[in-house]
């Protein structure tokens, strides 16, 4: 905790036009030519020394993508994206393979330090390799698979994970080292034909994480990845695949921040989770991409497809997200409850300020018997932003005894913003029980004044009240993230009142 | 120098004048009572002193230890030692009382350029004070005032008063909604905080509270002005005669 605290404080001191994480790193990079074509796809695949089957998979996706059109149903509004005006691959020039943190480009490490990513701290606190006899089981460990631009530059804790049999590596490496696993699972939850952005991602994905937890193994540490966009006009296409085999457990943390930009940047990630019988996956995200400046210019377009497949009986997948950044967020982490008695959870905090547009929610697809799901969504809209919760809960004919509980609460700060709730519910069998609760409230002047009378500044008061409002969701986050997320929430609402 | 000096204060709310030239001087160590019928402007006065938005001061001034209070942000006033115990303390769901107390105390200390309390020191202090006020520890873990009874809410206000150690405490209708036993506990808490360095301004509609918190000076407010001041016997007199005579005088 002190390490996280310190890095967060450090991040707070970096002040570039409101956006506290806006800075660039000067390193050479290796780019694909601008624009998207079969050539680009081949370039990416070649850069990564991919086997032929992978290139084939990408090309099929690319051809499919050419036949598709951008979806327009979300409540977001943005100028048309020129997909030929983007770069689809950018990598820091690799010097050599890395076995310890010391070998990483110091510029890159410095960036991580500025971001407040406890890579160094983790290494210092825990030792890159834990010394024998010094193993304190109470100390929580975080393995950081740092993604810089499009390539993973550091992987820590490999040894300990290896001992447990857990595979945790950049997906580009997994394609070469564990082709049988990747081929079996990649695209099995989000097929290449799924949706416009997911298909695009399938064609040009750059890198991301791969996790496989073998049967009966409880992953000995939280797995964590930090993403970052650094090249101007670089589309970011992260691809993450997590498989929890029978009776296993894994908790994965993902956090992102991005530097300040003038041009809009496209981010289209795909995350696939597979939980087999009795397995559990907990996936937590703190998203803080650059939201654009005070006039609504710039900012990241975040079109993400995240889906979990509770493939086995009694399996469980839980999504927790804290969304504070991006100019546009289009994101619906979902669960397919295929196995009998499987359970899906979605805990979300979505904050919009300035001119941000958030359209986020979840889908709970009940296919198996006695499947349960729970949705807790907290939307906070400030400034001139628009914040939409969009949710779908369905029970298939065979999903007897399916149960869902949904609670969507929206908090408005000021009167120029909007909060919207769009729930879709479909029960195809009569034994399903779906409960839905929704509230919308305005932040109370009396509550703010009470806090201010006790010595809090206006901004501290808003931060405190909002953190109270989202507490049920914050509690779902692992400790390391909860503290950071709490700070982020306050920072992202600065200047929203008064 | 007086602790608080309100001079010829004129205040408007939504274009309507509520206070029409109000005067009040409070010195360190004094207990003042402000009495008056509903709508006479008692709460308005307390809000303007504390800096609540929505009030327009159109004339007069408020000095706190000689400094212009109206120039200070409300959180700065709190840090300088102005405390308002609210008639209806608000609920803040999801924010543990303990967290709130600590955040507020440290914010005040920071504003004064003092160091923040360490966790053990803070906990020790909270335990001491809450014990004397009969506040169970599990109440401190609950959301601020969430599900608190009327008496608990008022005791929570007194608890904050004790923790923050303000030099001016304004208590707005502390007795409202309390039964006799709850009133006694809260009043005992307030009396325990009385010191030669601290002044209290007790706003109340009823004389009853003043049996427990005995004032040095009693003011009668009517229609936005202080129309009479006197010793504690004035409160008893009011109890007997009612406010009608002052309504005419104002
Ligand atoms: N926010 C407000 N808007 C309009 N009128 C107000 C507001 N607050 C107080 N008033 C009016 O100001 C007068 C004094 O109110 P208040 O200070 O609450 O009196 P008291 O506390 O003595 O009962 C009343 O006539 C009341 O209606
Ligand atoms: Mg009143």
XYZ file of C-alpha atoms and ligand atoms in Angstrom:
776
model
C 0.000 0.000 0.000
C 2.640 2.631 0.784
C 4.202 2.002 -2.627
C 0.902 2.534 -4.376
C 0.246 5.604 -2.274
C 3.597 7.067 -3.133
C 3.293 6.476 -6.830
C -0.205 7.916 -6.855
C 1.054 11.028 -5.113
C 3.821 11.281 -7.638
C 1.349 11.035 -10.465
C -0.736 13.764 -8.889
C 2.207 16.122 -9.039
C 2.473 15.789 -12.796
C 0.212 18.506 -14.042
C -0.296 19.055 -17.749
C -3.470 20.930 -18.646
C -5.758 19.218 -16.116
C -4.933 15.766 -17.347
C -2.526 14.548 -14.766
C -1.038 11.739 -16.766
C -0.263 13.581 -19.963
C 3.330 13.289 -21.069
C 5.311 11.619 -23.799
C 8.384 9.495 -23.757
C 11.112 10.090 -26.306
C 12.083 6.692 -27.596
C 12.609 5.399 -31.072
C 9.820 3.300 -32.413
C 9.243 0.883 -35.180
C 6.085 1.565 -37.129
C 3.951 -0.114 -39.718
C 3.135 2.127 -42.677
C -0.005 4.196 -42.190
C -3.292 2.668 -43.188
C -4.903 -0.753 -43.221
C -4.507 -3.390 -45.918
C -3.536 -7.045 -46.224
C 0.011 -5.713 -46.343
C -0.383 -4.130 -42.904
C -1.743 -7.370 -41.480
C 1.169 -9.297 -42.968
C 3.638 -6.714 -41.652
C 2.329 -7.099 -38.120
C 2.319 -10.885 -38.273
C 5.835 -10.915 -39.679
C 7.130 -8.474 -37.053
C 5.945 -10.887 -34.448
C 7.371 -13.990 -36.107
C 3.975 -15.554 -36.128
C 3.240 -19.018 -37.463
C 1.259 -19.309 -40.685
C -2.012 -20.251 -38.967
C -1.991 -16.993 -37.051
C -1.498 -14.923 -40.177
C -4.312 -16.854 -41.823
C -6.600 -16.144 -38.873
C -5.787 -12.459 -39.055
C -6.331 -12.273 -42.798
C -9.713 -13.971 -42.548
C -10.707 -11.447 -39.925
C -9.458 -8.608 -42.087
C -11.484 -9.802 -45.079
C -14.534 -10.152 -42.895
C -14.006 -6.660 -41.504
C -14.054 -5.188 -45.020
C -17.661 -6.367 -45.360
C -18.823 -4.865 -42.050
C -20.044 -1.411 -41.036
C -19.525 0.536 -37.833
C -22.312 0.108 -35.284
C -24.374 3.227 -34.563
C -26.779 2.113 -31.834
C -24.764 3.453 -28.903
C -25.531 6.891 -27.477
C -22.200 8.330 -28.562
C -21.419 10.901 -31.205
C -18.031 11.385 -32.892
C -16.620 12.394 -36.257
C -16.118 9.557 -38.710
C -12.892 7.628 -38.132
C -10.590 7.419 -41.152
C -9.199 3.941 -40.723
C -6.635 4.570 -43.459
C -5.208 7.488 -41.499
C -4.043 5.379 -38.555
C -0.965 3.366 -37.777
C -1.662 -0.214 -36.801
C 1.619 -1.239 -35.306
C 4.283 0.451 -33.259
C 6.932 -1.133 -31.109
C 9.803 0.169 -29.072
C 12.970 -1.036 -30.854
C 13.952 -4.169 -29.033
C 17.558 -4.257 -27.884
C 17.629 -7.798 -26.619
C 15.438 -10.094 -24.622
C 14.951 -9.008 -21.054
C 15.525 -11.075 -17.965
C 15.533 -8.353 -15.329
C 14.129 -4.881 -14.887
C 17.608 -3.337 -15.236
C 17.667 -4.183 -18.895
C 14.614 -2.150 -19.746
C 15.096 1.168 -21.533
C 15.448 3.671 -18.679
C 13.156 6.056 -20.589
C 10.434 3.470 -20.449
C 10.978 2.801 -16.792
C 10.815 6.513 -16.124
C 7.469 6.672 -17.871
C 6.149 3.918 -15.689
C 7.429 5.701 -12.649
C 5.642 8.884 -13.681
C 2.496 6.914 -14.228
C 2.752 5.554 -10.767
C 3.048 1.977 -11.814
C 4.685 0.139 -8.993
C 7.003 -1.876 -11.236
C 10.156 -0.640 -9.529
C 8.484 -0.638 -6.169
C 7.282 -4.149 -6.652
C 10.756 -5.203 -7.638
C 12.219 -3.456 -4.620
C 9.643 -4.601 -2.126
C 9.455 -8.150 -3.285
C 12.726 -8.657 -5.107
C 12.477 -9.605 -8.767
C 13.035 -13.131 -7.560
C 11.932 -13.588 -3.946
C 14.869 -14.521 -1.742
C 14.543 -17.915 -0.054
C 13.351 -17.724 3.527
C 12.024 -14.222 3.077
C 8.709 -15.303 1.744
C 5.999 -13.521 3.689
C 2.659 -15.110 2.779
C 0.792 -12.069 4.048
C 2.392 -9.781 1.566
C 0.354 -9.654 -1.566
C 2.246 -9.907 -4.756
C 1.460 -8.358 -8.055
C 3.050 -9.646 -11.189
C 3.327 -6.903 -13.723
C 3.341 -7.715 -17.376
C 3.995 -4.215 -18.606
C 2.737 -3.354 -22.052
C 4.491 -0.352 -23.517
C 2.846 0.796 -26.690
C 2.218 -2.449 -28.439
C 4.875 -4.713 -27.085
C 5.336 -6.190 -23.679
C 8.677 -5.081 -22.374
C 8.874 -6.679 -19.001
C 7.506 -9.743 -17.327
C 8.102 -10.268 -13.665
C 7.506 -13.113 -11.306
C 7.745 -15.610 -14.093
C 9.616 -18.042 -11.947
C 7.084 -18.222 -9.165
C 4.191 -18.513 -11.555
C 6.019 -21.234 -13.398
C 6.339 -23.180 -10.181
C 2.577 -23.059 -9.800
C 2.173 -24.051 -13.438
C 0.530 -20.758 -14.347
C 1.312 -19.447 -17.802
C 1.385 -15.648 -17.857
C 3.054 -14.042 -20.847
C 2.495 -11.661 -23.716
C 0.064 -13.230 -26.121
C 2.621 -12.791 -28.928
C 4.905 -15.158 -27.050
C 2.102 -17.573 -26.239
C 1.305 -17.849 -29.962
C 4.818 -19.199 -30.469
C 5.262 -21.147 -27.240
C 1.768 -22.519 -26.586
C 0.150 -22.647 -30.015
C -2.145 -25.542 -29.016
C -3.718 -23.485 -26.194
C -3.994 -20.299 -28.211
C -5.490 -22.092 -31.209
C -7.988 -23.865 -28.999
C -9.237 -20.769 -27.183
C -8.510 -17.650 -29.243
C -11.758 -16.409 -30.744
C -13.766 -19.062 -28.915
C -15.531 -16.449 -26.782
C -15.397 -13.454 -29.096
C -15.412 -14.906 -32.613
C -13.573 -13.017 -35.341
C -16.944 -12.151 -36.844
C -18.377 -10.812 -33.576
C -18.585 -7.087 -34.149
C -16.891 -4.390 -36.178
C -14.252 -3.476 -33.606
C -13.606 -7.018 -32.430
C -13.108 -8.108 -36.023
C -10.722 -5.228 -36.619
C -8.855 -6.233 -33.488
C -8.630 -9.832 -34.700
C -6.927 -8.654 -37.888
C -4.411 -6.279 -36.374
C -4.100 -6.996 -32.675
C -0.723 -5.935 -31.428
C -0.182 -7.609 -28.098
C -1.766 -8.266 -24.759
C -1.657 -10.869 -22.046
C -2.143 -14.581 -22.072
C -2.976 -16.450 -18.906
C -3.562 -20.146 -18.390
C -4.203 -21.522 -14.910
C -4.028 -25.324 -14.770
C -6.641 -27.503 -13.043
C -6.927 -27.056 -9.289
C -4.417 -24.210 -9.086
C -5.103 -21.045 -7.183
C -2.926 -18.426 -8.854
C -0.477 -17.337 -6.121
C -0.646 -13.620 -6.933
C -2.773 -10.968 -8.555
C -1.845 -10.657 -12.198
C -1.642 -7.177 -13.498
C -1.055 -5.390 -16.757
C -0.682 -1.726 -17.454
C -1.382 -0.440 -20.896
C -0.228 2.764 -22.413
C -0.538 4.530 -25.708
C 2.514 6.487 -26.719
C 2.760 6.891 -30.470
C 0.771 9.581 -32.196
C -1.992 8.075 -34.331
C -1.304 4.565 -33.170
C -4.381 2.457 -33.007
C -4.212 0.230 -30.006
C -5.477 -3.271 -30.411
C -4.802 -5.219 -27.287
C -5.781 -8.835 -27.152
C -6.057 -10.685 -23.893
C -6.971 -14.302 -23.321
C -7.413 -15.849 -19.885
C -8.243 -19.482 -19.295
C -9.022 -20.890 -15.875
C -9.022 -24.650 -16.069
C -11.151 -26.873 -13.805
C -11.235 -25.827 -10.166
C -8.712 -23.006 -10.599
C -8.798 -19.368 -9.544
C -7.194 -16.248 -10.922
C -7.521 -12.533 -10.286
C -6.351 -10.225 -13.038
C -5.930 -6.465 -12.796
C -5.690 -4.136 -15.733
C -5.014 -0.437 -15.543
C -4.501 2.127 -18.240
C -3.531 5.742 -18.612
C -2.568 7.601 -21.761
C -0.651 10.741 -22.589
C -2.212 13.905 -23.840
C -3.121 14.061 -27.506
C -4.600 16.456 -30.001
C -5.843 13.887 -32.466
C -8.301 11.268 -31.415
C -6.945 7.860 -30.841
C -8.705 4.625 -31.471
C -8.497 1.840 -28.963
C -10.243 -1.418 -29.708
C -9.312 -4.164 -27.303
C -10.675 -7.661 -27.062
C -10.586 -9.635 -23.842
C -11.727 -13.247 -23.711
C -12.152 -15.209 -20.501
C -12.878 -18.905 -20.237
C -13.812 -20.533 -16.932
C -14.122 -24.296 -16.835
C -15.919 -26.398 -14.200
C -15.626 -24.923 -10.678
C -13.176 -22.276 -11.848
C -13.289 -18.593 -11.019
C -11.919 -15.532 -12.819
C -11.948 -12.083 -11.322
C -11.081 -9.360 -13.818
C -10.625 -5.793 -12.598
C -9.990 -2.702 -14.691
C -9.144 0.873 -13.934
C -9.407 2.788 -17.195
C -8.087 6.310 -17.441
C -7.333 7.053 -21.069
C -6.935 10.698 -22.028
C -10.477 12.137 -22.047
C -9.852 15.158 -24.253
C -9.197 18.750 -23.258
C -11.574 21.217 -21.631
C -13.233 21.940 -25.009
C -13.782 18.275 -25.724
C -10.942 18.074 -28.234
C -8.750 15.005 -28.498
C -9.183 12.052 -26.243
C -9.268 8.325 -26.751
C -12.043 6.435 -28.502
C -12.389 3.285 -26.495
C -14.326 0.544 -28.283
C -13.812 -2.585 -26.263
C -15.195 -6.080 -26.448
C -14.816 -7.996 -23.208
C -16.581 -11.258 -22.716
C -16.341 -14.123 -20.305
C -17.548 -17.632 -20.938
C -18.608 -19.605 -17.867
C -18.115 -22.745 -19.870
C -18.087 -25.201 -16.994
C -20.588 -26.042 -14.286
C -20.285 -24.001 -11.075
C -17.898 -21.598 -12.722
C -17.781 -17.915 -11.925
C -16.661 -14.794 -13.730
C -16.631 -11.393 -12.121
C -15.941 -8.117 -13.921
C -15.144 -4.996 -11.942
C -14.438 -1.779 -13.773
C -13.639 1.799 -12.899
C -14.002 3.873 -16.042
C -12.845 7.451 -15.676
C -11.109 8.244 -18.953
C -11.611 8.246 -22.735
C -13.513 10.730 -24.867
C -15.808 7.895 -25.883
C -16.333 4.636 -24.054
C -18.168 1.795 -25.753
C -17.779 -1.164 -23.514
C -19.952 -4.025 -22.278
C -18.034 -6.675 -20.332
C -20.358 -9.641 -20.497
C -20.843 -13.160 -19.228
C -22.161 -16.181 -21.029
C -23.515 -18.424 -18.291
C -23.281 -21.703 -20.107
C -22.455 -24.127 -17.307
C -25.166 -25.120 -14.836
C -25.011 -23.149 -11.567
C -22.530 -20.740 -13.064
C -22.416 -17.156 -11.892
C -21.636 -13.842 -13.558
C -20.987 -10.540 -11.850
C -20.544 -7.025 -13.134
C -19.522 -4.182 -10.850
C -19.027 -0.877 -12.559
C -18.154 2.702 -11.794
C -18.360 4.921 -14.867
C -17.470 8.564 -14.445
C -17.864 11.157 -17.151
C -16.837 14.794 -16.967
C -16.165 17.536 -19.513
C -17.434 16.360 -22.900
C -16.932 12.663 -22.271
C -19.463 10.174 -23.610
C -19.847 6.836 -21.875
C -22.040 4.053 -23.153
C -21.255 1.061 -20.998
C -22.938 -1.830 -19.297
C -23.044 -5.570 -19.479
C -24.784 -8.577 -20.912
C -25.677 -11.575 -18.815
C -26.673 -14.435 -21.062
C -28.201 -17.235 -18.997
C -27.981 -20.542 -20.847
C -27.425 -23.110 -18.091
C -29.726 -24.210 -15.290
C -29.789 -22.285 -12.001
C -27.384 -19.704 -13.269
C -27.175 -16.449 -11.342
C -25.949 -12.989 -12.156
C -25.541 -9.726 -10.338
C -25.091 -6.249 -11.808
C -24.169 -3.224 -9.734
C -23.628 -0.143 -11.850
C -22.756 3.327 -10.583
C -22.745 6.071 -13.174
C -21.534 9.559 -12.323
C -22.025 12.347 -14.821
C -20.514 15.811 -14.435
C -19.706 18.744 -16.721
C -21.337 18.397 -20.146
C -20.942 14.663 -20.311
C -23.390 11.917 -21.206
C -23.390 8.689 -19.268
C -25.458 5.709 -20.406
C -25.871 2.329 -18.771
C -26.890 -0.257 -21.340
C -27.615 -3.718 -20.046
C -29.017 -6.941 -21.361
C -30.166 -9.867 -19.253
C -31.559 -12.880 -21.043
C -32.590 -16.351 -19.982
C -32.619 -19.083 -22.562
C -35.461 -21.600 -22.707
C -33.327 -24.211 -20.947
C -32.022 -21.806 -18.288
C -34.525 -22.863 -15.669
C -34.141 -21.208 -12.284
C -32.023 -18.382 -13.718
C -31.767 -15.395 -11.426
C -30.505 -11.864 -11.930
C -30.313 -8.849 -9.695
C -29.556 -5.488 -11.257
C -29.083 -2.156 -9.496
C -28.213 0.913 -11.558
C -27.614 4.139 -9.721
C -26.774 7.407 -11.410
C -25.464 10.538 -9.794
C -25.569 13.884 -11.576
C -23.177 16.686 -10.725
C -24.406 19.966 -12.179
C -27.233 20.367 -14.661
C -25.530 20.217 -18.060
C -24.866 16.486 -18.001
C -27.074 13.506 -18.628
C -27.503 9.999 -17.238
C -29.474 7.344 -19.063
C -30.397 3.776 -18.222
C -31.279 1.363 -21.005
C -32.028 -2.088 -19.610
C -33.135 -4.916 -21.886
C -34.621 -7.987 -20.254
C -35.700 -11.176 -22.021
C -36.844 -14.270 -20.177
C -37.679 -17.192 -22.433
C -38.738 -19.417 -19.556
C -41.134 -18.698 -16.736
C -38.903 -19.884 -13.898
C -36.412 -17.054 -14.370
C -36.391 -14.322 -11.720
C -35.048 -10.957 -12.781
C -34.972 -7.999 -10.435
C -34.110 -4.511 -11.607
C -33.658 -1.375 -9.535
C -32.622 2.011 -10.836
C -32.151 5.420 -9.229
C -30.997 8.791 -10.488
C -30.097 11.563 -8.097
C -28.347 14.884 -8.083
C -25.454 15.525 -5.764
C -26.997 17.391 -2.845
C -25.885 20.963 -2.119
C -26.721 20.415 1.547
C -24.462 17.376 1.739
C -21.620 19.260 0.068
C -22.043 22.214 2.405
C -22.037 19.935 5.425
C -18.648 18.549 4.363
C -17.269 21.975 3.543
C -18.409 23.348 6.894
C -16.285 20.623 8.454
C -13.202 21.823 6.587
C -13.228 19.970 3.264
C -12.692 21.946 0.073
C -15.438 21.822 -2.540
C -13.452 19.302 -4.567
C -12.623 17.151 -1.576
C -16.293 17.179 -0.637
C -17.367 16.022 -4.108
C -14.663 13.347 -4.063
C -15.794 12.097 -0.680
C -19.487 11.980 -1.534
C -18.820 10.261 -4.853
C -16.504 7.743 -3.247
C -19.299 6.962 -0.811
C -21.717 6.552 -3.695
C -19.467 4.010 -5.410
C -18.322 2.185 -2.297
C -20.168 -1.048 -3.037
C -18.181 -1.375 -6.241
C -14.836 -0.139 -4.897
C -15.028 -2.902 -2.302
C -14.906 -5.439 -5.110
C -11.486 -4.237 -6.213
C -8.295 -5.746 -4.870
C -6.797 -3.485 -2.198
C -3.961 -2.163 -4.380
C -6.419 -0.979 -6.954
C -9.058 0.328 -4.587
C -6.722 2.977 -3.180
C -5.569 4.041 -6.625
C -9.110 4.028 -7.973
C -10.354 6.167 -5.117
C -7.719 8.802 -5.940
C -8.546 8.613 -9.622
C -12.211 9.200 -8.975
C -11.457 12.376 -7.066
C -8.957 13.569 -9.679
C -11.312 12.933 -12.570
C -14.034 15.035 -10.966
C -11.810 18.014 -10.276
C -13.347 21.191 -11.570
C -16.748 19.569 -11.955
C -18.514 21.848 -9.473
C -18.561 25.534 -8.733
C -10.924 42.032 20.510
C -14.241 40.325 20.188
C -14.258 36.780 18.840
C -17.225 37.454 16.585
C -18.624 40.794 15.553
C -21.652 41.016 13.323
C -22.279 44.624 12.307
C -25.401 45.902 10.609
C -25.697 42.694 8.597
C -28.135 42.739 5.698
C -28.838 39.536 3.830
C -31.031 38.646 0.901
C -32.286 35.328 -0.301
C -33.723 35.222 -3.779
C -34.187 39.002 -3.952
C -35.942 39.124 -0.578
C -34.238 40.755 2.391
C -34.220 38.399 5.378
C -31.779 40.113 7.761
C -32.202 43.869 7.995
C -29.184 45.213 9.842
C -28.342 42.675 12.510
C -25.786 43.297 15.266
C -24.161 40.747 17.529
C -20.915 40.659 19.488
C -19.599 37.468 21.044
C -16.471 37.280 23.194
C -14.315 34.270 24.030
C -15.752 32.116 26.789
C -19.294 33.457 26.480
C -22.435 31.459 25.920
C -25.056 33.313 23.923
C -28.587 32.197 23.249
C -30.490 33.440 20.225
C -34.215 32.985 20.578
C -37.033 33.993 18.327
C -40.098 32.795 16.494
C -39.927 30.596 13.413
C -38.924 32.534 10.353
C -37.207 35.339 12.273
C -33.884 34.595 10.525
C -31.953 32.584 13.127
C -30.856 29.854 10.756
C -30.113 32.413 8.066
C -27.695 34.140 10.432
C -25.934 30.888 11.249
C -25.664 29.956 7.567
C -24.234 33.314 6.590
C -21.626 33.110 9.344
C -20.637 29.626 8.151
C -20.625 30.680 4.484
C -23.420 28.611 2.990
C -23.971 29.501 -0.689
C -27.265 31.063 -1.760
C -27.229 34.097 0.529
C -26.411 37.541 -0.723
C -24.882 39.894 1.817
C -25.984 43.357 0.747
C -24.624 45.303 3.690
C -22.680 45.194 6.952
C -19.801 42.959 7.938
C -18.783 39.951 9.978
C -15.450 39.990 11.766
C -13.864 36.933 13.326
C -10.981 37.879 15.605
C -10.949 41.111 13.624
C -10.634 39.348 10.253
C -13.249 39.760 7.531
C -15.070 36.437 7.633
C -17.105 37.144 4.505
C -13.886 37.173 2.459
C -13.022 33.624 3.519
C -14.150 30.405 1.835
C -16.422 28.319 4.057
C -13.789 25.601 4.509
C -11.294 28.252 5.572
C -13.797 29.545 8.134
C -14.043 26.004 9.503
C -10.256 25.768 9.720
C -10.176 29.100 11.548
C -12.504 27.702 14.176
C -16.093 28.347 13.098
C -18.287 25.336 13.716
C -21.963 25.058 12.879
C -23.915 22.187 14.412
C -26.747 21.667 11.963
C -30.396 21.412 12.857
C -30.722 18.559 10.368
C -27.330 16.846 9.946
C -27.205 15.227 6.501
C -26.566 11.575 5.707
C -23.559 10.607 3.577
C -24.047 7.009 2.455
C -20.959 4.895 1.921
C -18.629 7.220 3.839
C -17.766 5.694 7.214
C -18.118 8.193 10.056
C -14.562 7.453 11.138
C -13.246 8.225 7.632
C -15.234 11.418 7.538
C -13.957 12.588 10.927
C -10.401 11.921 9.972
C -10.630 13.506 6.527
C -12.233 16.643 7.933
C -9.867 16.956 10.879
C -6.811 16.552 8.690
C -8.187 18.986 6.103
C -8.573 21.612 8.822
C -5.140 20.952 10.241
C -3.587 21.126 6.800
C -5.304 24.455 6.095
C -3.806 25.795 9.327
C -0.378 24.521 8.383
C -0.378 21.881 11.114
C 0.744 18.290 10.688
C -1.844 15.588 10.143
C -2.758 13.327 13.040
C -1.118 9.929 13.100
C -3.519 6.997 13.049
C -2.913 5.936 16.670
C -3.242 9.509 17.970
C -6.404 10.020 15.994
C -7.959 6.751 17.131
C -7.099 7.480 20.737
C -8.708 10.867 20.538
C -11.864 9.599 18.851
C -12.231 6.810 21.385
C -11.936 9.155 24.328
C -14.425 11.637 23.000
C -16.949 9.121 21.723
C -16.879 7.315 25.048
C -17.741 10.457 26.965
C -20.619 11.074 24.565
C -21.909 7.543 24.849
C -21.258 6.872 21.157
C -20.644 3.181 20.515
C -17.641 2.309 18.315
C -19.749 0.475 15.752
C -21.638 3.700 15.079
C -18.365 5.180 13.846
C -18.081 2.444 11.259
C -21.469 3.233 9.782
C -22.027 5.772 7.020
C -22.129 9.367 8.300
C -25.522 9.755 10.015
C -26.976 6.913 7.938
C -29.703 5.262 9.955
C -28.785 7.299 13.034
C -31.578 8.268 15.415
C -32.216 11.973 16.034
C -30.231 11.783 19.247
C -27.341 9.959 17.574
C -27.145 12.569 14.845
C -26.901 15.367 17.378
C -24.315 13.483 19.421
C -22.340 13.024 16.228
C -22.368 16.800 15.819
C -21.100 17.245 19.357
C -18.465 14.593 18.723
C -17.165 16.609 15.789
C -17.191 19.750 17.886
C -15.068 17.993 20.467
C -12.640 16.657 17.859
C -12.195 19.807 15.817
C -11.909 22.077 18.866
C -13.431 25.162 17.243
C -13.385 28.516 19.014
C -16.902 29.436 17.942
C -19.690 26.860 18.095
C -23.065 27.750 16.667
C -25.751 25.226 17.535
C -28.889 25.535 15.456
C -31.974 24.099 17.206
C -29.971 21.363 18.850
C -33.024 20.336 20.815
C -35.313 19.766 17.855
C -36.571 16.230 17.667
C -34.854 15.103 20.885
C -36.521 13.634 23.920
C -35.397 14.780 27.352
C -32.821 12.042 27.863
C -31.238 12.531 24.453
C -31.237 16.268 25.005
C -29.452 15.864 28.319
C -26.683 13.710 26.836
C -26.107 16.184 24.012
C -26.220 19.187 26.331
C -23.785 17.551 28.766
C -21.464 17.035 25.823
C -21.703 20.681 24.885
C -21.171 21.847 28.478
C -18.059 19.708 28.743
C -16.654 21.681 25.825
C -17.236 25.004 27.414
C -13.945 26.760 28.097
C -12.669 30.299 28.567
C -11.288 30.204 25.018
C -14.437 28.965 23.331
C -17.718 30.715 22.711
C -21.090 29.116 22.053
C -24.048 30.546 20.241
C -27.097 28.453 21.017
C -30.009 29.017 18.668
C -33.322 27.790 19.963
C -37.005 28.373 19.677
C -37.714 27.001 23.138
C -36.452 27.918 26.562
C -36.199 24.221 27.495
C -32.664 23.753 26.098
C -31.410 26.680 28.159
C -32.117 24.753 31.343
C -29.278 22.488 30.284
C -26.976 24.900 28.524
C -27.130 28.034 30.628
C -26.425 31.207 28.635
C -24.614 34.337 29.780
C -26.506 36.504 27.333
C -29.862 36.002 25.635
C -30.862 37.752 22.407
C -34.312 37.897 20.978
C -34.592 37.955 17.211
C -37.621 39.065 15.320
C -38.070 39.723 11.621
C -34.398 39.761 10.810
C -33.099 41.863 13.696
C -31.959 41.442 17.292
C -34.700 43.312 19.127
C -33.679 42.703 22.712
C -30.695 41.384 24.645
C -30.399 40.557 28.305
C -29.276 38.040 30.905
C -30.485 34.455 31.251
C -33.654 35.629 32.992
C -34.805 37.016 29.616
C -35.315 33.453 28.426
C -37.629 32.692 31.331
C -39.495 35.890 30.712
C -40.024 34.878 27.086
C -41.261 31.493 28.177
C -43.940 33.223 30.222
C -44.963 35.962 27.798
C -44.246 34.485 24.371
C -42.801 36.244 21.328
C -45.858 38.292 20.477
C -44.636 41.488 22.114
C -41.468 41.439 19.994
C -43.291 40.781 16.773
C -44.943 44.145 17.278
C -41.734 45.851 18.327
C -39.866 44.725 15.221
N -33.470 29.286 0.805
C -34.475 30.128 1.076
N -35.272 30.583 0.076
C -36.279 31.436 0.327
N -36.566 31.897 1.536
C -35.811 31.491 2.574
C -34.736 30.584 2.399
N -34.167 30.363 3.596
C -34.889 31.097 4.488
N -35.857 31.770 3.878
C -36.821 32.660 4.532
O -36.103 33.496 5.415
C -36.812 33.693 6.598
C -35.980 33.303 7.785
O -35.788 31.898 7.799
P -34.864 31.155 8.840
O -33.556 31.833 8.874
O -34.874 29.726 8.510
O -35.637 31.413 10.201
P -35.575 30.668 11.599
O -34.378 29.813 11.610
O -35.517 31.770 12.579
O -36.839 29.893 11.726
C -38.106 32.896 6.473
O -39.128 33.789 6.061
C -37.791 31.907 5.389
O -38.953 31.579 4.678
Mg -34.146 27.726 11.908
